[in-house]
Amino acid sequence: MERVYNFSAGPSMLPLEVLKKAQSEMLNWNNTGMSVMEMSHRTKSFDSIIQKAESLLRKLMGIPDNYKVLFLQGGASTQFAMVPLNLFKKSKKADFVITGAWSKKAAAESEKYGTVNRVASSADKTFSYIPKLDPSTFDKDADFFHITYNNTIYGTRYTSLPDTGNVPLVADISSNILSQEMDVSKFGLLYAGAQKNLAPAGVTIVIVRDDLIGETPDFCPTMLKYSTHAEAGSLYNTPPAYCIYVCMLVLEWLDEMGGVAVMQKKNEKKAKAFYDYLDSSKMFKGTVVPEDRSLMNIPFVTGNEELDKKFIAEATEAGFVSLKGHRSVGGMRASIYNAMPEEGVMKLIDFMTKFEKEN
Ligand SMILES: *Cc1c(COP(=O)(O)O)cnc(C)c1O
């Protein structure tokens, strides 16, 4: 069978070149006579892999020296707990903007350890926009301010960041890491599960400013302290070694493509083509206000559930898979991460145009 165009929200497609490289090195990595899967994480070989992954990530994101890069496990969902456990240092208060399911979960988890101030929410319109923020509602002595930068389920993203002054800005970038340029120095902490834009599921990237690492409550499990992993170079316990290796290959691929600025241009072009089509279509409609539309996740509907079903079935048949929308939005969602070639988006648009004519 041929490979399909996979529009899954995550785990999602990886660049074909990366899969082929991993395949060619599967049985014998760099003349070690073994697969990276079989390799001790205490070897020079594995050290070279994790070092390379870190240095490429630092280069591609322009991560300043006073930030640590950690390769952890437990997904972005574990960060919902690690962030408050490590960052609730003084007031034990945090500001949250509620823009969807992930920020709701993150806020609920923080609330177990401190006080959460929900400064704004877009729940009133099924999270179809990013709420305008009024800085007078921000808590000046909060320990952190949390946003979900790109909302994977609802298809919104911030186009400008809140000015939180001295309060560290924390962002969940699971679904837009390396898709667009970001000024890391504007954040106290960034975290991302890797399975959307970076690697297979199993590794979670945390980028955290040095001064935010340190004291945690006595009850905090060792594995949930940033200091544990920062001091051990992410090798306190066995890391998800093979995921980190594929992550390194993806970072090499991105670097060879020209880096994040080049990728951002490509992503803007792909997303624009898709939104332009949705805006011109009489059958398909985007669900998000134009100014807050995500570059990565594009939900859309026909307004008729039967027609949605028919479309998804016929698209799947034609090799455009995983287009079913999240149950909370319905309809369809096309996730077009870095690894989705422009050709895949253009072919999907052609298919939708044809479907629209025939129905
Ligand atoms: C997928 C996703 C999560 C959950 O990630 P896990 O790695 O499954 O815990 C959290 N936040 C965002 C924005 C996501 O896209």
PDB file of C-alpha atoms in Angstrom, residues 39-340:
ATOM      1  CA  MET A  39      21.612   0.926  23.456  1.00  0.00           C
ATOM      2  CA  SER A  40      22.407   1.830  27.053  1.00  0.00           C
ATOM      3  CA  HIS A  41      21.626   5.464  27.780  1.00  0.00           C
ATOM      4  CA  ARG A  42      24.949   5.591  29.680  1.00  0.00           C
ATOM      5  CA  THR A  43      27.052   5.140  26.520  1.00  0.00           C
ATOM      6  CA  LYS A  44      29.073   7.694  24.570  1.00  0.00           C
ATOM      7  CA  SER A  45      26.935   6.862  21.549  1.00  0.00           C
ATOM      8  CA  PHE A  46      23.688   7.798  23.223  1.00  0.00           C
ATOM      9  CA  ASP A  47      25.290  10.829  24.824  1.00  0.00           C
ATOM     10  CA  SER A  48      26.191  12.084  21.350  1.00  0.00           C
ATOM     11  CA  ILE A  49      22.545  11.673  20.274  1.00  0.00           C
ATOM     12  CA  ILE A  50      20.972  13.559  23.180  1.00  0.00           C
ATOM     13  CA  GLN A  51      23.654  16.276  22.985  1.00  0.00           C
ATOM     14  CA  LYS A  52      23.024  16.735  19.289  1.00  0.00           C
ATOM     15  CA  ALA A  53      19.245  16.884  19.815  1.00  0.00           C
ATOM     16  CA  GLU A  54      19.708  19.544  22.468  1.00  0.00           C
ATOM     17  CA  SER A  55      22.176  21.655  20.498  1.00  0.00           C
ATOM     18  CA  LEU A  56      19.984  21.546  17.361  1.00  0.00           C
ATOM     19  CA  LEU A  57      16.903  22.547  19.380  1.00  0.00           C
ATOM     20  CA  ARG A  58      18.878  25.414  20.945  1.00  0.00           C
ATOM     21  CA  LYS A  59      20.023  26.567  17.524  1.00  0.00           C
ATOM     22  CA  LEU A  60      16.635  26.243  15.810  1.00  0.00           C
ATOM     23  CA  MET A  61      14.683  27.983  18.587  1.00  0.00           C
ATOM     24  CA  GLY A  62      17.407  30.424  19.572  1.00  0.00           C
ATOM     25  CA  ILE A  63      17.256  29.264  23.188  1.00  0.00           C
ATOM     26  CA  PRO A  64      19.329  31.557  25.439  1.00  0.00           C
ATOM     27  CA  ASP A  65      22.069  30.068  27.653  1.00  0.00           C
ATOM     28  CA  ASN A  66      20.164  30.775  30.863  1.00  0.00           C
ATOM     29  CA  TYR A  67      17.493  28.229  29.890  1.00  0.00           C
ATOM     30  CA  LYS A  68      17.683  24.456  30.418  1.00  0.00           C
ATOM     31  CA  VAL A  69      16.361  22.023  27.823  1.00  0.00           C
ATOM     32  CA  LEU A  70      14.903  18.870  29.378  1.00  0.00           C
ATOM     33  CA  PHE A  71      13.825  15.643  27.671  1.00  0.00           C
ATOM     34  CA  LEU A  72      11.148  14.171  29.938  1.00  0.00           C
ATOM     35  CA  GLN A  73       8.321  11.640  29.871  1.00  0.00           C
ATOM     36  CA  GLY A  74       4.667  11.729  30.830  1.00  0.00           C
ATOM     37  CA  GLY A  75       3.496  13.955  27.992  1.00  0.00           C
ATOM     38  CA  ALA A  76       2.308  17.528  28.165  1.00  0.00           C
ATOM     39  CA  SER A  77      -0.307  16.304  30.645  1.00  0.00           C
ATOM     40  CA  THR A  78       2.378  15.637  33.274  1.00  0.00           C
ATOM     41  CA  GLN A  79       3.564  19.233  32.830  1.00  0.00           C
ATOM     42  CA  PHE A  80       0.110  20.372  33.955  1.00  0.00           C
ATOM     43  CA  ALA A  81       1.255  19.142  37.408  1.00  0.00           C
ATOM     44  CA  MET A  82       5.009  19.754  37.190  1.00  0.00           C
ATOM     45  CA  VAL A  83       4.568  23.427  36.331  1.00  0.00           C
ATOM     46  CA  PRO A  84       2.677  24.314  39.542  1.00  0.00           C
ATOM     47  CA  LEU A  85       4.709  21.899  41.695  1.00  0.00           C
ATOM     48  CA  ASN A  86       7.913  23.652  40.637  1.00  0.00           C
ATOM     49  CA  LEU A  87       6.777  27.207  40.003  1.00  0.00           C
ATOM     50  CA  PHE A  88       4.460  27.822  42.968  1.00  0.00           C
ATOM     51  CA  LYS A  89       7.241  29.348  45.042  1.00  0.00           C
ATOM     52  CA  LYS A  90       5.861  32.490  46.688  1.00  0.00           C
ATOM     53  CA  SER A  91       2.185  33.437  46.377  1.00  0.00           C
ATOM     54  CA  LYS A  92       1.102  29.996  45.099  1.00  0.00           C
ATOM     55  CA  LYS A  93      -1.194  31.829  42.722  1.00  0.00           C
ATOM     56  CA  ALA A  94      -1.357  31.507  38.928  1.00  0.00           C
ATOM     57  CA  ASP A  95      -3.234  33.230  36.110  1.00  0.00           C
ATOM     58  CA  PHE A  96      -4.721  31.078  33.348  1.00  0.00           C
ATOM     59  CA  VAL A  97      -6.377  31.948  30.057  1.00  0.00           C
ATOM     60  CA  ILE A  98      -8.950  29.299  29.219  1.00  0.00           C
ATOM     61  CA  THR A  99      -8.939  28.653  25.476  1.00  0.00           C
ATOM     62  CA  GLY A 100      -9.958  25.020  25.331  1.00  0.00           C
ATOM     63  CA  ALA A 101      -9.754  21.534  26.759  1.00  0.00           C
ATOM     64  CA  TRP A 102      -6.002  21.592  27.389  1.00  0.00           C
ATOM     65  CA  SER A 103      -5.946  24.872  29.291  1.00  0.00           C
ATOM     66  CA  LYS A 104      -8.948  23.731  31.337  1.00  0.00           C
ATOM     67  CA  LYS A 105      -7.057  20.585  32.315  1.00  0.00           C
ATOM     68  CA  ALA A 106      -3.888  22.528  33.071  1.00  0.00           C
ATOM     69  CA  ALA A 107      -5.771  25.002  35.282  1.00  0.00           C
ATOM     70  CA  ALA A 108      -7.590  22.223  37.160  1.00  0.00           C
ATOM     71  CA  GLU A 109      -4.264  20.511  37.889  1.00  0.00           C
ATOM     72  CA  SER A 110      -2.645  23.731  39.169  1.00  0.00           C
ATOM     73  CA  GLU A 111      -5.642  24.275  41.419  1.00  0.00           C
ATOM     74  CA  LYS A 112      -4.650  21.184  43.408  1.00  0.00           C
ATOM     75  CA  TYR A 113      -1.549  23.002  44.623  1.00  0.00           C
ATOM     76  CA  GLY A 114      -2.554  26.648  44.774  1.00  0.00           C
ATOM     77  CA  THR A 115      -4.974  29.343  43.685  1.00  0.00           C
ATOM     78  CA  VAL A 116      -5.975  29.723  40.048  1.00  0.00           C
ATOM     79  CA  ASN A 117      -7.265  32.982  38.604  1.00  0.00           C
ATOM     80  CA  ARG A 118      -8.977  32.400  35.257  1.00  0.00           C
ATOM     81  CA  VAL A 119      -8.370  35.795  33.676  1.00  0.00           C
ATOM     82  CA  ALA A 120     -10.430  35.124  30.547  1.00  0.00           C
ATOM     83  CA  SER A 121     -12.176  32.353  28.676  1.00  0.00           C
ATOM     84  CA  SER A 122     -13.620  31.745  25.230  1.00  0.00           C
ATOM     85  CA  ALA A 123     -15.920  28.931  26.436  1.00  0.00           C
ATOM     86  CA  ASP A 124     -18.990  31.057  25.547  1.00  0.00           C
ATOM     87  CA  LYS A 125     -18.407  30.451  21.815  1.00  0.00           C
ATOM     88  CA  THR A 126     -17.014  26.907  21.866  1.00  0.00           C
ATOM     89  CA  PHE A 127     -13.444  28.272  22.079  1.00  0.00           C
ATOM     90  CA  SER A 128     -13.621  29.596  18.520  1.00  0.00           C
ATOM     91  CA  TYR A 129     -11.529  32.666  19.346  1.00  0.00           C
ATOM     92  CA  ILE A 130      -8.703  33.887  21.616  1.00  0.00           C
ATOM     93  CA  PRO A 131     -10.191  36.213  24.267  1.00  0.00           C
ATOM     94  CA  LYS A 132      -8.986  39.818  24.443  1.00  0.00           C
ATOM     95  CA  LEU A 133      -7.007  40.201  27.654  1.00  0.00           C
ATOM     96  CA  ASP A 134      -7.306  43.058  30.114  1.00  0.00           C
ATOM     97  CA  PRO A 135      -3.990  43.419  32.002  1.00  0.00           C
ATOM     98  CA  SER A 136      -5.821  44.965  34.978  1.00  0.00           C
ATOM     99  CA  THR A 137      -7.258  41.477  35.660  1.00  0.00           C
ATOM    100  CA  PHE A 138      -3.757  39.937  35.868  1.00  0.00           C
ATOM    101  CA  ASP A 139      -2.476  39.115  39.343  1.00  0.00           C
ATOM    102  CA  LYS A 140       0.747  41.136  39.852  1.00  0.00           C
ATOM    103  CA  ASP A 141       2.165  38.631  42.342  1.00  0.00           C
ATOM    104  CA  ALA A 142       1.154  35.428  40.593  1.00  0.00           C
ATOM    105  CA  ASP A 143       3.943  32.842  40.409  1.00  0.00           C
ATOM    106  CA  PHE A 144       3.209  32.284  36.724  1.00  0.00           C
ATOM    107  CA  PHE A 145       0.798  33.084  33.886  1.00  0.00           C
ATOM    108  CA  HIS A 146      -0.257  30.169  31.681  1.00  0.00           C
ATOM    109  CA  ILE A 147      -1.433  30.065  28.072  1.00  0.00           C
ATOM    110  CA  THR A 148      -2.010  27.291  25.542  1.00  0.00           C
ATOM    111  CA  TYR A 149      -0.241  28.911  22.592  1.00  0.00           C
ATOM    112  CA  ASN A 150      -1.944  26.820  19.896  1.00  0.00           C
ATOM    113  CA  ASN A 151      -5.234  25.089  20.631  1.00  0.00           C
ATOM    114  CA  THR A 152      -5.035  21.740  18.890  1.00  0.00           C
ATOM    115  CA  ILE A 153      -8.703  20.825  19.286  1.00  0.00           C
ATOM    116  CA  TYR A 154     -10.344  24.171  18.496  1.00  0.00           C
ATOM    117  CA  GLY A 155      -7.838  25.454  15.946  1.00  0.00           C
ATOM    118  CA  THR A 156      -6.974  28.823  17.470  1.00  0.00           C
ATOM    119  CA  ARG A 157      -3.622  30.399  18.262  1.00  0.00           C
ATOM    120  CA  TYR A 158      -2.296  33.572  19.835  1.00  0.00           C
ATOM    121  CA  THR A 159      -0.930  36.057  17.326  1.00  0.00           C
ATOM    122  CA  SER A 160       0.395  38.291  20.099  1.00  0.00           C
ATOM    123  CA  LEU A 161       1.519  37.359  23.587  1.00  0.00           C
ATOM    124  CA  PRO A 162       0.167  38.840  26.833  1.00  0.00           C
ATOM    125  CA  ASP A 163       2.522  41.264  28.565  1.00  0.00           C
ATOM    126  CA  THR A 164       2.822  39.738  32.018  1.00  0.00           C
ATOM    127  CA  GLY A 165       5.616  41.998  33.292  1.00  0.00           C
ATOM    128  CA  ASN A 166       7.719  40.182  35.885  1.00  0.00           C
ATOM    129  CA  VAL A 167       5.324  37.257  36.131  1.00  0.00           C
ATOM    130  CA  PRO A 168       6.844  34.328  34.186  1.00  0.00           C
ATOM    131  CA  LEU A 169       4.834  33.441  31.098  1.00  0.00           C
ATOM    132  CA  VAL A 170       4.355  29.675  30.706  1.00  0.00           C
ATOM    133  CA  ALA A 171       3.125  28.247  27.419  1.00  0.00           C
ATOM    134  CA  ASP A 172       1.968  24.850  26.265  1.00  0.00           C
ATOM    135  CA  ILE A 173       3.462  24.671  22.748  1.00  0.00           C
ATOM    136  CA  SER A 174       2.685  20.988  22.122  1.00  0.00           C
ATOM    137  CA  SER A 175       1.066  21.632  18.766  1.00  0.00           C
ATOM    138  CA  ASN A 176       3.078  24.577  17.460  1.00  0.00           C
ATOM    139  CA  ILE A 177       6.653  23.991  18.617  1.00  0.00           C
ATOM    140  CA  LEU A 178       9.040  24.726  15.709  1.00  0.00           C
ATOM    141  CA  SER A 179       6.147  25.677  13.400  1.00  0.00           C
ATOM    142  CA  GLN A 180       6.727  29.400  13.793  1.00  0.00           C
ATOM    143  CA  GLU A 181       9.348  31.667  15.253  1.00  0.00           C
ATOM    144  CA  MET A 182       9.126  32.256  19.007  1.00  0.00           C
ATOM    145  CA  ASP A 183      11.186  34.550  21.200  1.00  0.00           C
ATOM    146  CA  VAL A 184      12.064  32.127  24.001  1.00  0.00           C
ATOM    147  CA  SER A 185      13.308  34.980  26.196  1.00  0.00           C
ATOM    148  CA  LYS A 186       9.700  36.201  26.532  1.00  0.00           C
ATOM    149  CA  PHE A 187       8.808  33.014  28.418  1.00  0.00           C
ATOM    150  CA  GLY A 188       9.690  31.557  31.791  1.00  0.00           C
ATOM    151  CA  LEU A 189       8.872  28.054  30.647  1.00  0.00           C
ATOM    152  CA  LEU A 190       7.752  26.286  27.470  1.00  0.00           C
ATOM    153  CA  TYR A 191       6.624  22.681  27.238  1.00  0.00           C
ATOM    154  CA  ALA A 192       5.556  20.338  24.459  1.00  0.00           C
ATOM    155  CA  GLY A 193       4.638  16.708  24.063  1.00  0.00           C
ATOM    156  CA  ALA A 194       6.632  15.687  20.999  1.00  0.00           C
ATOM    157  CA  GLN A 195       4.067  13.650  19.090  1.00  0.00           C
ATOM    158  CA  LYS A 196       2.552  16.563  17.176  1.00  0.00           C
ATOM    159  CA  ASN A 197       5.491  18.223  15.474  1.00  0.00           C
ATOM    160  CA  LEU A 198       8.700  16.678  16.676  1.00  0.00           C
ATOM    161  CA  ALA A 199       8.967  12.945  17.292  1.00  0.00           C
ATOM    162  CA  PRO A 200       7.009   9.804  18.125  1.00  0.00           C
ATOM    163  CA  ALA A 201       4.975   9.899  21.347  1.00  0.00           C
ATOM    164  CA  GLY A 202       7.057   9.348  24.469  1.00  0.00           C
ATOM    165  CA  VAL A 203       9.272  12.379  24.925  1.00  0.00           C
ATOM    166  CA  THR A 204       8.247  15.759  26.311  1.00  0.00           C
ATOM    167  CA  ILE A 205      10.382  18.849  25.796  1.00  0.00           C
ATOM    168  CA  VAL A 206      10.641  21.405  28.603  1.00  0.00           C
ATOM    169  CA  ILE A 207      12.539  24.677  28.131  1.00  0.00           C
ATOM    170  CA  VAL A 208      12.833  26.405  31.487  1.00  0.00           C
ATOM    171  CA  ARG A 209      14.660  29.510  32.701  1.00  0.00           C
ATOM    172  CA  ASP A 210      17.351  28.672  35.276  1.00  0.00           C
ATOM    173  CA  ASP A 211      15.928  30.797  38.091  1.00  0.00           C
ATOM    174  CA  LEU A 212      12.607  28.898  37.987  1.00  0.00           C
ATOM    175  CA  ILE A 213      14.290  25.581  38.773  1.00  0.00           C
ATOM    176  CA  GLY A 214      14.873  24.800  42.431  1.00  0.00           C
ATOM    177  CA  GLU A 215      12.739  24.576  45.546  1.00  0.00           C
ATOM    178  CA  THR A 216       9.696  22.311  45.497  1.00  0.00           C
ATOM    179  CA  PRO A 217       7.354  21.235  48.298  1.00  0.00           C
ATOM    180  CA  ASP A 218       8.624  18.311  50.422  1.00  0.00           C
ATOM    181  CA  PHE A 219       5.944  16.003  49.076  1.00  0.00           C
ATOM    182  CA  CYS A 220       6.961  16.589  45.450  1.00  0.00           C
ATOM    183  CA  PRO A 221       8.033  13.279  43.857  1.00  0.00           C
ATOM    184  CA  THR A 222      11.694  13.265  42.789  1.00  0.00           C
ATOM    185  CA  MET A 223      10.711  12.535  39.202  1.00  0.00           C
ATOM    186  CA  LEU A 224       8.479  15.624  39.098  1.00  0.00           C
ATOM    187  CA  LYS A 225      11.201  18.109  40.082  1.00  0.00           C
ATOM    188  CA  TYR A 226      12.838  20.013  37.241  1.00  0.00           C
ATOM    189  CA  SER A 227      16.017  20.137  39.333  1.00  0.00           C
ATOM    190  CA  THR A 228      16.291  16.324  39.266  1.00  0.00           C
ATOM    191  CA  HIS A 229      16.391  16.287  35.472  1.00  0.00           C
ATOM    192  CA  ALA A 230      18.339  19.510  35.018  1.00  0.00           C
ATOM    193  CA  GLU A 231      21.140  18.279  37.300  1.00  0.00           C
ATOM    194  CA  ALA A 232      21.284  14.905  35.539  1.00  0.00           C
ATOM    195  CA  GLY A 233      21.199  16.220  31.957  1.00  0.00           C
ATOM    196  CA  SER A 234      17.837  14.449  31.442  1.00  0.00           C
ATOM    197  CA  LEU A 235      19.528  11.145  32.361  1.00  0.00           C
ATOM    198  CA  TYR A 236      18.343  10.760  35.964  1.00  0.00           C
ATOM    199  CA  ASN A 237      16.505   7.607  34.913  1.00  0.00           C
ATOM    200  CA  THR A 238      16.203   5.821  31.578  1.00  0.00           C
ATOM    201  CA  PRO A 239      15.022   8.390  29.061  1.00  0.00           C
ATOM    202  CA  PRO A 240      12.821   7.541  26.038  1.00  0.00           C
ATOM    203  CA  ALA A 241      16.005   6.949  24.084  1.00  0.00           C
ATOM    204  CA  TYR A 242      14.585   5.979  20.701  1.00  0.00           C
ATOM    205  CA  CYS A 243      12.148   8.919  20.703  1.00  0.00           C
ATOM    206  CA  ILE A 244      15.016  11.277  21.457  1.00  0.00           C
ATOM    207  CA  TYR A 245      16.944   9.767  18.541  1.00  0.00           C
ATOM    208  CA  VAL A 246      14.020  10.313  16.121  1.00  0.00           C
ATOM    209  CA  CYS A 247      13.612  13.801  17.574  1.00  0.00           C
ATOM    210  CA  MET A 248      17.268  14.444  16.667  1.00  0.00           C
ATOM    211  CA  LEU A 249      16.598  13.240  13.105  1.00  0.00           C
ATOM    212  CA  VAL A 250      13.568  15.558  12.816  1.00  0.00           C
ATOM    213  CA  LEU A 251      15.649  18.484  14.069  1.00  0.00           C
ATOM    214  CA  GLU A 252      18.389  17.683  11.523  1.00  0.00           C
ATOM    215  CA  TRP A 253      15.734  17.578   8.792  1.00  0.00           C
ATOM    216  CA  LEU A 254      14.332  20.945   9.892  1.00  0.00           C
ATOM    217  CA  ASP A 255      17.818  22.447  10.048  1.00  0.00           C
ATOM    218  CA  GLU A 256      18.576  21.226   6.521  1.00  0.00           C
ATOM    219  CA  MET A 257      15.281  22.724   5.305  1.00  0.00           C
ATOM    220  CA  GLY A 258      16.536  26.120   6.466  1.00  0.00           C
ATOM    221  CA  GLY A 259      15.191  26.319  10.006  1.00  0.00           C
ATOM    222  CA  VAL A 260      12.088  27.680  11.682  1.00  0.00           C
ATOM    223  CA  ALA A 261      11.709  30.900   9.661  1.00  0.00           C
ATOM    224  CA  VAL A 262      11.627  28.905   6.420  1.00  0.00           C
ATOM    225  CA  MET A 263       9.231  26.378   7.948  1.00  0.00           C
ATOM    226  CA  GLN A 264       6.966  29.178   9.167  1.00  0.00           C
ATOM    227  CA  LYS A 265       6.709  30.544   5.597  1.00  0.00           C
ATOM    228  CA  LYS A 266       5.795  27.092   4.322  1.00  0.00           C
ATOM    229  CA  ASN A 267       3.212  26.668   7.079  1.00  0.00           C
ATOM    230  CA  GLU A 268       1.681  30.080   6.391  1.00  0.00           C
ATOM    231  CA  LYS A 269       1.407  29.214   2.712  1.00  0.00           C
ATOM    232  CA  LYS A 270      -0.245  25.853   3.391  1.00  0.00           C
ATOM    233  CA  ALA A 271      -2.690  27.299   5.924  1.00  0.00           C
ATOM    234  CA  LYS A 272      -3.566  30.276   3.711  1.00  0.00           C
ATOM    235  CA  ALA A 273      -4.374  28.007   0.784  1.00  0.00           C
ATOM    236  CA  PHE A 274      -6.667  25.944   3.001  1.00  0.00           C
ATOM    237  CA  TYR A 275      -8.425  28.907   4.650  1.00  0.00           C
ATOM    238  CA  ASP A 276      -8.825  30.674   1.306  1.00  0.00           C
ATOM    239  CA  TYR A 277     -10.546  27.577  -0.004  1.00  0.00           C
ATOM    240  CA  LEU A 278     -12.816  27.318   3.083  1.00  0.00           C
ATOM    241  CA  ASP A 279     -13.741  30.999   2.771  1.00  0.00           C
ATOM    242  CA  SER A 280     -14.663  30.568  -0.887  1.00  0.00           C
ATOM    243  CA  SER A 281     -16.507  27.263  -0.470  1.00  0.00           C
ATOM    244  CA  LYS A 282     -20.291  27.096  -0.293  1.00  0.00           C
ATOM    245  CA  MET A 283     -20.205  23.708   1.407  1.00  0.00           C
ATOM    246  CA  PHE A 284     -17.288  23.782   3.874  1.00  0.00           C
ATOM    247  CA  LYS A 285     -16.833  26.423   6.577  1.00  0.00           C
ATOM    248  CA  GLY A 286     -14.029  27.079   9.057  1.00  0.00           C
ATOM    249  CA  THR A 287     -15.150  27.263  12.704  1.00  0.00           C
ATOM    250  CA  VAL A 288     -12.647  29.867  13.978  1.00  0.00           C
ATOM    251  CA  VAL A 289     -12.679  33.673  13.684  1.00  0.00           C
ATOM    252  CA  PRO A 290     -10.199  34.654  10.929  1.00  0.00           C
ATOM    253  CA  GLU A 291      -7.807  36.635  13.147  1.00  0.00           C
ATOM    254  CA  ASP A 292      -7.083  33.742  15.551  1.00  0.00           C
ATOM    255  CA  ARG A 293      -6.798  30.868  13.095  1.00  0.00           C
ATOM    256  CA  SER A 294      -4.169  28.223  13.788  1.00  0.00           C
ATOM    257  CA  LEU A 295      -1.488  27.417  11.217  1.00  0.00           C
ATOM    258  CA  MET A 296      -1.431  23.810  12.412  1.00  0.00           C
ATOM    259  CA  ASN A 297      -4.981  22.597  13.135  1.00  0.00           C
ATOM    260  CA  ILE A 298      -7.908  23.563  10.928  1.00  0.00           C
ATOM    261  CA  PRO A 299     -11.393  22.493  12.047  1.00  0.00           C
ATOM    262  CA  PHE A 300     -14.187  22.800   9.479  1.00  0.00           C
ATOM    263  CA  VAL A 301     -17.787  21.669   9.018  1.00  0.00           C
ATOM    264  CA  THR A 302     -20.424  21.370   6.317  1.00  0.00           C
ATOM    265  CA  GLY A 303     -23.236  22.082   8.778  1.00  0.00           C
ATOM    266  CA  ASN A 304     -24.769  18.700   7.971  1.00  0.00           C
ATOM    267  CA  GLU A 305     -23.614  15.688   9.999  1.00  0.00           C
ATOM    268  CA  GLU A 306     -24.550  13.160   7.328  1.00  0.00           C
ATOM    269  CA  LEU A 307     -22.573  15.071   4.725  1.00  0.00           C
ATOM    270  CA  ASP A 308     -19.593  15.321   7.136  1.00  0.00           C
ATOM    271  CA  LYS A 309     -19.674  11.535   7.511  1.00  0.00           C
ATOM    272  CA  LYS A 310     -19.886  10.997   3.767  1.00  0.00           C
ATOM    273  CA  PHE A 311     -16.982  13.376   3.201  1.00  0.00           C
ATOM    274  CA  ILE A 312     -14.779  11.686   5.808  1.00  0.00           C
ATOM    275  CA  ALA A 313     -15.530   8.248   4.372  1.00  0.00           C
ATOM    276  CA  GLU A 314     -14.786   9.259   0.776  1.00  0.00           C
ATOM    277  CA  ALA A 315     -11.674  11.220   1.763  1.00  0.00           C
ATOM    278  CA  THR A 316     -10.337   8.203   3.661  1.00  0.00           C
ATOM    279  CA  GLU A 317     -10.989   6.036   0.617  1.00  0.00           C
ATOM    280  CA  ALA A 318      -8.987   8.516  -1.483  1.00  0.00           C
ATOM    281  CA  GLY A 319      -5.983   8.442   0.897  1.00  0.00           C
ATOM    282  CA  PHE A 320      -6.682  11.539   3.045  1.00  0.00           C
ATOM    283  CA  VAL A 321      -6.950  10.017   6.505  1.00  0.00           C
ATOM    284  CA  SER A 322      -7.675  11.067  10.106  1.00  0.00           C
ATOM    285  CA  LEU A 323      -9.845  14.022   9.091  1.00  0.00           C
ATOM    286  CA  LYS A 324     -12.586  13.353  11.630  1.00  0.00           C
ATOM    287  CA  GLY A 325     -13.012  16.341  13.931  1.00  0.00           C
ATOM    288  CA  HIS A 326     -12.678  16.211  17.703  1.00  0.00           C
ATOM    289  CA  ARG A 327     -15.965  15.119  19.279  1.00  0.00           C
ATOM    290  CA  SER A 328     -16.372  18.490  21.034  1.00  0.00           C
ATOM    291  CA  VAL A 329     -16.356  20.422  17.712  1.00  0.00           C
ATOM    292  CA  GLY A 330     -17.692  17.767  15.328  1.00  0.00           C
ATOM    293  CA  GLY A 331     -17.178  17.917  11.583  1.00  0.00           C
ATOM    294  CA  MET A 332     -13.623  17.667  10.338  1.00  0.00           C
ATOM    295  CA  ARG A 333     -10.159  18.787  11.337  1.00  0.00           C
ATOM    296  CA  ALA A 334      -7.078  18.866   9.145  1.00  0.00           C
ATOM    297  CA  SER A 335      -3.841  18.978  11.136  1.00  0.00           C
ATOM    298  CA  ILE A 336      -1.091  20.227   8.862  1.00  0.00           C
ATOM    299  CA  TYR A 337       2.061  20.083  10.935  1.00  0.00           C
ATOM    300  CA  ASN A 338       5.592  20.694   9.623  1.00  0.00           C
ATOM    301  CA  ALA A 339       5.822  17.210   8.123  1.00  0.00           C
ATOM    302  CA  MET A 340       2.698  17.638   5.947  1.00  0.00           C
TER     303      MET A 340
END
